[in-house]
Amino acid sequence: MQHTFISKIDSHLNKKAVIKGWIYNKRFSGKIGFLQIRDGSGFIQGIVVQKDVSSEIWELANKITLESSAIIEGAVTKHPKQESYELQVSNIRLVQMSEDYPIGKKEHGPDFLLDNRHLWLRSSKQWAIQRVRNTIINATYEYLNGEGFIKIDAPILTPAACEGTTTLFEIEYFDLGKAYLSQSGQLYIEAAIMSHGRVFDFGPVFRAEKSKTRRHLTEFWMMDAEAAFVEHDENLKIQEGLVCFIAQKVLEKNQQELKILERDAKPLEKIKPPFYRITHAEAIAKLHKLGSDIKPDDDLGGDDETLIMKEYDKPLFIEKYPAKVKAFYMKRDAKNPELALCADMLAPEGFGEIIGGSQREDDYDALLGRIKEHKLPEKAFEWYLDLRKYGSVPHSGFGYGLERIVGWLCGTPHVRETIPFPRLLNRLYP
Ligand code: 4AD
Ligand code: MG
């Protein structure tokens, strides 16, 4: 008999079904056993009644341990009280008996759980987070493709920094000297827009910053989007459209997951345009009112972002940061060249920065000047300067941190739970 995924079990109502999965919990009450079964696609309760099964099956149901794998057969019925299904078990075939599964029902500390990340991924909340992550990834492709962006893959091994020289992972590259793990594919997709107009990349990026916060990973997934003939304001519109689309898709596809995560969906239903928009100078003034001692020319730290985002029920763009705290490639504001034509998008409910973006410097001489000011190796940037020599156009782009968006939409404050295998300052295992 062909097996059925739990997510499709409704098509088997009042019929037999075979489920291939794992026992994640169980409980017995006299002559009835309740097996909680999961198969990756969902969860179902299996009911074993002593008088309805052979003595071998009854014994196996009693003996079977948490996280044992099994093929379970039974009739599908409607749950008497809830909007769900149950399996009236008639047969259990053991695949492998699990011994002393280390993650139990009692509370475990984060270190223990992270050491056992390879097993922790099976827990229902961790399962739900990865399903939401999958929705966000697919929604991103769908939205950007719909807006005329094509995916272009940027390299991971690079000859120079994109975001700042202090946060690079360095490696020896044969006879060519040092190579660095990419911090963002942006510079490469800037080249690709001169071929395709609108492009995005999506892949792992690496930051060697020694940050030990709930928002920092040393390896994380970034999506960079870039578009020719797009200036600052339109850049923000594209970001707003993308984030609204993603939130909608999660609400549409992940109600079960949000419930498992005890994530209140109400704040997500509010994610509709227009998002709020203030300047960096206005943000500083607001932060001072809220009790922060941030200096007028400072970048916002994690605490400042949390503080300011308690005030907003939708994402907020903070634009026009002092150019000196931002990356070398940002175009300056024509009205005040001390400011960059950039914006960070901060997520509400205290989550903070999820997107960083800007209009790019498109003038050859201005860009060369910035490369020199930032003491970047000119040779390594020759190709990037070429883009301003041969048909330069105004252009803009942005990059999102996938784990930050997953964390926000799932209501999970620490990014370490939003990536399957987190890489942190003090963690490289498993
Ligand atoms: O703001 P960032 O550094 O911007 C860039 O790298 C640009 N080149 C993007 C672009 O314009 N194409 O990083 C973009 C986003 C941040 O807003 C944040 O969401 C996430 O990446 N991010 C991190 N996520 C997890 N751990 C870290 N250490 C992160 N650093 C940045
Ligand atoms: Mg940033």
Coordinates of C-alpha atoms and ligand atoms in Angstrom, one line a residue:
M1 CA 0.0 0.0 0.0
Q2 CA 1.3 3.5 -0.9
H3 CA 2.0 5.8 2.0
T4 CA 0.3 9.1 2.6
F5 CA 1.8 12.4 3.9
I6 CA 0.0 13.7 7.0
S7 CA -0.4 17.0 5.2
K8 CA -2.6 15.2 2.7
I9 CA -4.4 13.0 5.1
D10 CA -7.8 14.7 4.6
S11 CA -8.1 12.9 1.2
H12 CA -8.1 9.6 3.2
L13 CA -10.9 10.4 5.6
N14 CA -12.7 7.1 6.6
K15 CA -10.2 5.1 4.6
K16 CA -7.0 3.3 5.3
A17 CA -3.7 5.2 5.3
V18 CA 0.0 4.3 5.8
I19 CA 2.2 6.9 7.5
K20 CA 6.0 6.7 7.5
G21 CA 7.4 8.8 10.3
W22 CA 8.6 9.1 13.9
I23 CA 7.0 8.8 17.3
Y24 CA 7.4 12.2 19.0
N25 CA 5.3 11.6 22.1
K26 CA 3.0 9.0 23.6
R27 CA 0.7 8.4 26.5
F28 CA -1.3 5.4 27.7
S29 CA -4.6 5.3 29.5
G30 CA -5.5 1.7 30.5
K31 CA -6.2 -0.2 27.4
I32 CA -5.8 2.7 25.0
G33 CA -2.5 4.2 23.7
F34 CA -2.1 7.6 22.1
L35 CA 0.9 7.8 19.8
Q36 CA 1.9 11.3 18.6
I37 CA 3.2 10.7 15.1
R38 CA 5.1 13.2 12.8
D39 CA 6.3 12.6 9.3
G40 CA 7.9 15.9 8.3
S41 CA 4.8 17.1 6.6
G42 CA 2.7 17.4 9.8
F43 CA 1.5 15.8 13.0
I44 CA -1.3 13.3 13.8
Q45 CA -2.4 11.4 16.8
G46 CA -2.5 7.6 16.4
I47 CA -4.9 5.7 18.7
V48 CA -4.1 2.1 19.6
V49 CA -6.9 0.1 21.2
Q50 CA -5.8 -3.1 22.9
K51 CA -8.8 -5.2 21.9
D52 CA -8.5 -4.1 18.2
V53 CA -4.9 -5.0 17.6
S54 CA -2.8 -8.2 18.0
S55 CA -0.9 -8.7 21.2
E56 CA 2.4 -8.1 19.3
I57 CA 1.2 -4.7 18.1
W58 CA -0.1 -3.8 21.5
E59 CA 3.3 -4.7 23.0
L60 CA 5.2 -2.7 20.4
A61 CA 3.0 0.3 21.0
N62 CA 3.9 0.1 24.7
K63 CA 7.6 -0.4 24.1
I64 CA 8.2 2.0 21.3
T65 CA 10.3 4.9 22.4
L66 CA 10.4 8.7 21.6
E67 CA 11.9 9.4 18.1
S68 CA 11.7 5.7 17.0
S69 CA 11.0 5.5 13.3
A70 CA 8.0 3.4 12.2
I71 CA 5.5 2.7 9.4
I72 CA 2.0 3.0 10.9
E73 CA -1.2 1.9 9.3
G74 CA -4.8 2.7 10.3
A75 CA -8.1 4.2 9.4
V76 CA -8.4 8.0 9.2
T77 CA -11.2 9.6 11.3
K78 CA -12.1 13.1 12.2
H79 CA -11.1 14.3 15.7
P80 CA -14.3 14.3 17.9
K81 CA -13.6 17.9 19.2
Q82 CA -10.9 19.6 17.1
E83 CA -10.6 20.4 13.4
S84 CA -8.0 17.7 12.8
Y85 CA -7.7 14.0 12.0
E86 CA -6.7 10.9 13.9
L87 CA -5.4 7.5 12.9
Q88 CA -7.1 4.4 14.3
V89 CA -4.0 2.3 14.4
S90 CA -4.2 -1.3 13.1
N91 CA -0.6 -2.1 12.4
I92 CA 2.9 -0.7 13.4
R93 CA 6.1 -1.8 11.6
L94 CA 9.2 -0.7 13.5
V95 CA 11.9 0.7 11.4
Q96 CA 14.4 1.5 14.1
M97 CA 14.0 1.7 17.9
S98 CA 15.6 4.9 19.2
E99 CA 17.5 4.7 22.5
D100 CA 17.6 7.4 25.2
Y101 CA 16.7 10.3 22.9
P102 CA 18.4 13.2 24.7
I103 CA 15.8 15.9 24.1
G104 CA 12.9 15.3 26.5
K105 CA 9.8 17.2 27.6
K106 CA 11.7 18.9 30.4
E107 CA 13.3 22.3 29.9
H108 CA 16.7 22.3 28.3
G109 CA 19.2 25.3 28.3
P110 CA 20.1 26.9 24.9
D111 CA 23.6 25.5 25.0
F112 CA 22.4 21.9 25.4
L113 CA 19.9 22.4 22.6
L114 CA 22.5 24.0 20.3
D115 CA 24.9 21.1 20.9
N116 CA 22.1 18.9 19.9
R117 CA 20.9 21.0 17.0
H118 CA 21.0 18.0 14.6
L119 CA 18.2 16.6 16.8
W120 CA 16.6 19.8 18.0
L121 CA 15.5 20.5 14.4
R122 CA 12.8 17.8 14.9
S123 CA 11.1 19.7 17.7
S124 CA 7.8 21.2 16.7
K125 CA 8.8 24.9 17.1
Q126 CA 12.0 24.3 15.2
W127 CA 10.1 22.5 12.5
A128 CA 7.7 25.4 12.3
I129 CA 10.5 28.0 12.0
Q130 CA 12.1 26.2 9.0
R131 CA 8.7 25.9 7.3
V132 CA 8.2 29.7 7.6
R133 CA 11.8 30.2 6.3
N134 CA 10.9 28.1 3.3
T135 CA 7.8 30.2 2.6
I136 CA 9.9 33.4 2.8
I137 CA 12.5 32.1 0.4
N138 CA 9.8 31.1 -2.2
A139 CA 7.9 34.3 -1.8
T140 CA 11.1 36.3 -2.4
Y141 CA 11.7 34.5 -5.7
E142 CA 8.1 34.8 -6.7
Y143 CA 7.8 38.5 -6.0
L144 CA 11.1 39.5 -7.6
N145 CA 10.6 37.4 -10.7
G146 CA 7.2 39.0 -11.0
E147 CA 8.8 42.5 -10.8
G148 CA 11.3 41.6 -13.6
F149 CA 14.3 40.6 -11.5
I150 CA 16.2 37.5 -12.5
K151 CA 18.5 35.5 -10.2
I152 CA 22.2 35.9 -10.7
D153 CA 24.6 34.0 -8.5
A154 CA 27.4 36.0 -7.0
P155 CA 30.7 34.4 -6.0
I156 CA 31.6 33.5 -2.4
L157 CA 35.4 33.7 -2.8
T158 CA 36.3 37.3 -3.5
P159 CA 39.5 39.4 -3.8
A160 CA 38.3 42.3 -1.6
A161 CA 35.8 43.6 1.0
C162 CA 32.3 44.8 0.1
E163 CA 31.0 46.1 3.4
G164 CA 34.0 46.9 5.6
T165 CA 37.5 45.5 6.0
T166 CA 37.2 44.6 9.7
T167 CA 34.6 41.9 9.3
L168 CA 36.3 39.7 6.6
F169 CA 37.1 36.0 6.9
E170 CA 40.4 35.5 5.2
I171 CA 41.8 32.4 3.5
E172 CA 45.0 31.6 1.5
Y173 CA 44.2 31.2 -2.1
F174 CA 46.9 29.2 -3.8
D175 CA 49.6 31.4 -5.4
L176 CA 47.3 34.4 -5.7
G177 CA 47.6 35.4 -2.0
K178 CA 44.6 36.3 0.2
A179 CA 41.0 35.7 -0.7
Y180 CA 38.0 36.6 1.4
L181 CA 34.6 35.0 2.1
S182 CA 31.9 37.3 0.6
Q183 CA 30.0 39.7 3.0
S184 CA 27.4 40.4 0.3
G185 CA 27.1 39.8 -3.4
Q186 CA 26.1 43.4 -4.1
L187 CA 29.1 44.5 -6.1
Y188 CA 28.8 41.6 -8.5
I189 CA 25.1 42.0 -9.1
E190 CA 25.8 45.7 -9.9
A191 CA 27.8 44.3 -12.8
A192 CA 25.0 42.0 -13.8
I193 CA 22.3 44.8 -14.0
M194 CA 24.3 46.3 -16.8
S195 CA 23.4 43.1 -18.6
H196 CA 20.0 42.3 -17.3
G197 CA 18.5 45.5 -15.8
R198 CA 17.1 43.9 -12.6
V199 CA 18.8 41.1 -10.8
F200 CA 19.0 39.5 -7.3
D201 CA 21.3 37.0 -5.6
F202 CA 20.6 34.7 -2.7
G203 CA 23.2 32.8 -0.8
P204 CA 25.4 32.5 2.3
V205 CA 27.5 35.4 3.3
F206 CA 30.1 35.7 6.1
R207 CA 30.9 38.3 8.7
A208 CA 33.8 38.0 11.0
E209 CA 32.6 40.6 13.4
K210 CA 32.9 39.7 17.1
S211 CA 29.3 40.4 17.9
K212 CA 27.6 38.3 20.5
T213 CA 24.1 39.6 20.1
R214 CA 20.7 38.0 19.3
R215 CA 20.9 39.4 15.8
H216 CA 24.3 38.3 14.6
L217 CA 25.5 35.2 12.9
T218 CA 28.9 34.8 11.3
E219 CA 27.4 32.9 8.4
F220 CA 23.9 33.9 7.3
W221 CA 21.8 34.1 4.1
M222 CA 21.4 37.3 2.3
M223 CA 19.3 38.3 -0.6
D224 CA 20.7 41.3 -2.6
A225 CA 18.5 42.9 -5.2
E226 CA 19.8 45.6 -7.6
A227 CA 18.1 47.6 -10.4
A228 CA 19.3 49.9 -13.2
F229 CA 17.6 53.3 -13.6
V230 CA 16.1 53.0 -10.1
E231 CA 16.8 55.9 -7.7
H232 CA 16.4 56.2 -3.9
D233 CA 12.6 56.6 -3.6
E234 CA 11.8 53.8 -6.0
N235 CA 14.3 51.5 -4.2
L236 CA 12.2 51.9 -1.0
K237 CA 9.0 51.1 -2.9
I238 CA 10.5 47.8 -4.2
Q239 CA 11.5 46.8 -0.7
E240 CA 8.1 47.7 0.7
G241 CA 6.4 45.6 -1.9
L242 CA 8.6 42.7 -1.3
V243 CA 8.2 42.7 2.5
C244 CA 4.4 43.0 2.2
F245 CA 4.3 40.1 -0.2
I246 CA 6.4 37.9 2.1
A247 CA 4.2 38.7 5.1
Q248 CA 1.1 37.9 3.1
K249 CA 2.5 34.6 2.0
V250 CA 3.4 33.6 5.5
L251 CA -0.1 34.4 6.7
E252 CA -1.5 32.4 3.8
K253 CA 0.6 29.3 4.0
N254 CA 1.8 29.0 7.6
Q255 CA -1.2 29.4 9.9
Q256 CA -0.4 26.0 11.5
E257 CA 3.2 27.0 12.0
L258 CA 2.3 30.4 13.6
K259 CA 0.0 28.6 16.0
I260 CA 2.8 26.1 17.0
L261 CA 5.1 29.1 17.5
E262 CA 2.4 30.9 19.6
R263 CA 3.0 33.8 17.2
D264 CA 0.2 36.4 17.3
A265 CA -0.7 36.9 13.7
K266 CA -2.4 40.3 14.3
P267 CA 0.7 42.4 13.9
L268 CA 1.6 40.6 10.7
E269 CA -1.9 41.4 9.2
K270 CA -0.9 45.1 9.5
I271 CA 2.1 44.8 7.2
K272 CA 0.7 46.8 4.3
P273 CA 2.0 49.9 2.5
P274 CA 3.0 52.6 3.2
F275 CA 5.7 51.9 5.7
Y276 CA 6.9 54.7 8.0
R277 CA 9.8 56.8 6.8
I278 CA 12.0 59.2 8.9
T279 CA 15.5 60.5 8.5
H280 CA 18.5 59.5 10.5
A281 CA 18.5 63.0 12.1
E282 CA 14.8 62.5 13.1
A283 CA 15.6 59.1 14.5
I284 CA 18.3 60.5 16.7
A285 CA 15.9 63.2 18.0
K286 CA 13.3 60.5 18.8
L287 CA 15.9 58.3 20.5
H288 CA 17.0 61.2 22.7
K289 CA 13.4 61.7 23.8
L290 CA 13.2 57.9 24.6
G291 CA 16.3 58.3 26.8
S292 CA 19.1 57.1 24.5
D293 CA 22.5 59.0 24.6
I294 CA 23.3 58.2 21.0
K295 CA 25.5 60.9 19.3
P296 CA 24.1 62.7 16.3
D297 CA 26.6 61.1 13.9
D298 CA 26.3 57.5 15.2
D299 CA 25.0 54.5 13.4
L300 CA 22.1 52.9 15.3
G301 CA 23.1 50.1 17.6
G302 CA 20.9 47.1 18.3
D303 CA 19.5 48.6 21.5
D304 CA 18.6 51.9 19.7
E305 CA 16.7 49.9 17.1
T306 CA 14.8 47.9 19.7
L307 CA 14.0 51.1 21.5
I308 CA 12.7 53.0 18.5
M309 CA 10.8 50.0 17.1
K310 CA 8.6 49.8 20.2
E311 CA 6.9 53.0 18.8
Y312 CA 5.9 51.5 15.4
D313 CA 3.4 48.9 14.3
K314 CA 4.8 48.6 10.8
P315 CA 8.3 48.5 9.3
L316 CA 10.2 51.8 9.4
F317 CA 12.7 53.2 6.9
I318 CA 15.4 55.3 8.5
E319 CA 17.1 57.1 5.6
K320 CA 20.0 59.5 4.9
Y321 CA 22.5 58.3 7.5
P322 CA 25.8 60.3 7.8
A323 CA 27.8 59.0 4.9
K324 CA 30.9 58.4 7.1
V325 CA 29.2 55.6 9.1
K326 CA 28.1 53.8 5.9
A327 CA 29.8 51.9 3.1
F328 CA 32.0 53.5 0.4
Y329 CA 29.7 52.7 -2.5
M330 CA 26.7 54.8 -1.4
K331 CA 25.7 57.9 -3.4
R332 CA 25.5 61.2 -1.5
D333 CA 22.4 63.2 -1.1
A334 CA 22.6 66.1 -3.6
K335 CA 21.0 68.4 -1.0
N336 CA 23.6 67.6 1.7
P337 CA 26.7 65.7 0.6
E338 CA 27.4 64.7 4.2
L339 CA 24.5 62.3 4.0
A340 CA 24.2 59.0 2.1
L341 CA 21.1 58.3 -0.1
C342 CA 20.5 55.1 1.9
A343 CA 17.9 53.5 4.1
D344 CA 17.7 50.7 6.6
M345 CA 14.4 49.0 7.1
L346 CA 13.6 48.2 10.7
A347 CA 11.0 45.6 11.7
P348 CA 8.4 46.4 14.3
E349 CA 7.8 44.8 17.7
G350 CA 11.4 45.7 18.7
F351 CA 13.0 43.5 16.0
G352 CA 15.2 46.1 14.3
E353 CA 17.1 46.2 11.0
I354 CA 16.1 43.6 8.4
I355 CA 17.2 45.4 5.2
G356 CA 20.1 47.7 4.3
G357 CA 20.1 49.5 1.0
S358 CA 21.1 52.6 -1.0
Q359 CA 21.4 54.3 -4.3
R360 CA 24.9 53.6 -5.6
E361 CA 27.6 56.1 -6.5
D362 CA 27.5 56.1 -10.4
D363 CA 30.2 58.7 -11.1
Y364 CA 33.7 57.3 -11.8
D365 CA 35.7 60.1 -10.1
A366 CA 33.5 60.3 -7.0
L367 CA 33.7 56.5 -6.6
L368 CA 37.5 56.4 -7.0
G369 CA 37.7 59.2 -4.4
R370 CA 35.7 57.1 -1.9
I371 CA 37.8 54.0 -2.6
K372 CA 40.9 56.0 -1.7
E373 CA 39.2 57.6 1.4
H374 CA 38.3 54.2 2.7
K375 CA 41.9 53.0 2.0
L376 CA 40.6 50.1 -0.1
P377 CA 42.9 48.3 -2.5
E378 CA 42.3 50.1 -5.8
K379 CA 43.5 47.2 -8.0
A380 CA 40.9 44.9 -6.6
F381 CA 38.2 47.4 -7.4
E382 CA 39.2 48.2 -11.0
W383 CA 36.5 46.0 -12.4
Y384 CA 33.9 47.7 -10.2
L385 CA 35.1 51.1 -11.4
D386 CA 34.8 49.9 -15.0
L387 CA 31.0 49.8 -14.5
R388 CA 31.2 53.6 -14.1
K389 CA 33.2 53.9 -17.3
Y390 CA 31.1 52.0 -19.8
G391 CA 27.5 53.2 -19.8
S392 CA 27.1 54.1 -16.1
V393 CA 23.5 54.6 -15.0
P394 CA 21.8 55.7 -11.8
H395 CA 21.1 52.5 -9.9
S396 CA 20.0 51.3 -6.5
G397 CA 19.7 48.1 -4.5
F398 CA 19.3 46.5 -1.1
G399 CA 20.1 43.4 0.8
Y400 CA 18.0 41.5 3.4
G401 CA 19.1 39.2 6.1
L402 CA 17.0 36.1 5.8
E403 CA 17.4 35.0 9.4
R404 CA 16.3 38.5 10.7
I405 CA 13.1 38.3 8.6
V406 CA 12.4 34.7 9.8
G407 CA 13.0 35.8 13.4
W408 CA 10.6 38.7 13.1
L409 CA 7.8 36.9 11.3
C410 CA 8.1 33.9 13.7
G411 CA 8.4 36.1 16.8
T412 CA 11.7 34.4 17.6
P413 CA 14.0 36.9 19.1
H414 CA 17.3 35.1 18.6
V415 CA 18.6 34.5 15.1
R416 CA 20.4 31.3 16.1
E417 CA 17.0 29.4 15.9
T418 CA 16.2 30.7 12.5
I419 CA 19.0 29.0 10.5
P420 CA 19.3 25.2 10.5
F421 CA 22.9 25.1 11.7
P422 CA 23.9 28.4 13.3
R423 CA 27.5 29.7 13.1
L424 CA 28.2 32.0 16.0
L425 CA 31.3 33.6 17.5
N426 CA 31.6 30.7 19.9
R427 CA 29.9 27.9 17.9
L428 CA 31.0 25.9 14.9
Y429 CA 29.3 22.6 16.0
P430 CA 27.4 20.5 14.9
Ligands
4AD1 O1 23.2 46.1 6.0 P1 24.1 45.1 5.4 O2 25.5 45.0 5.9 O3 24.1 45.5 3.8 C1 24.9 44.9 2.8 O4 25.6 44.0 3.0 C2 24.6 45.5 1.5 N1 25.7 45.1 0.6 C3 23.3 45.0 1.0 C4 22.9 45.6 -0.3 O5 22.7 46.8 -0.4 N2 22.8 44.7 -1.4 O6 23.4 43.7 5.4 C5 22.2 43.5 4.9 C6 21.3 42.8 5.9 C7 21.1 43.6 7.2 O7 20.0 44.5 7.1 C8 20.7 42.4 8.2 O8 19.3 42.1 8.0 C9 21.5 41.3 7.7 O9 21.9 41.6 6.3 N3 22.7 41.1 8.5 C10 22.9 40.1 9.3 N4 22.1 39.0 9.7 C11 22.7 38.2 10.6 N5 23.9 38.2 11.1 C12 24.7 39.3 10.8 N6 25.9 39.4 11.3 C13 24.2 40.3 9.9 N7 24.8 41.4 9.3 C14 23.8 41.9 8.5
MG2 MG 23.1 47.4 7.7

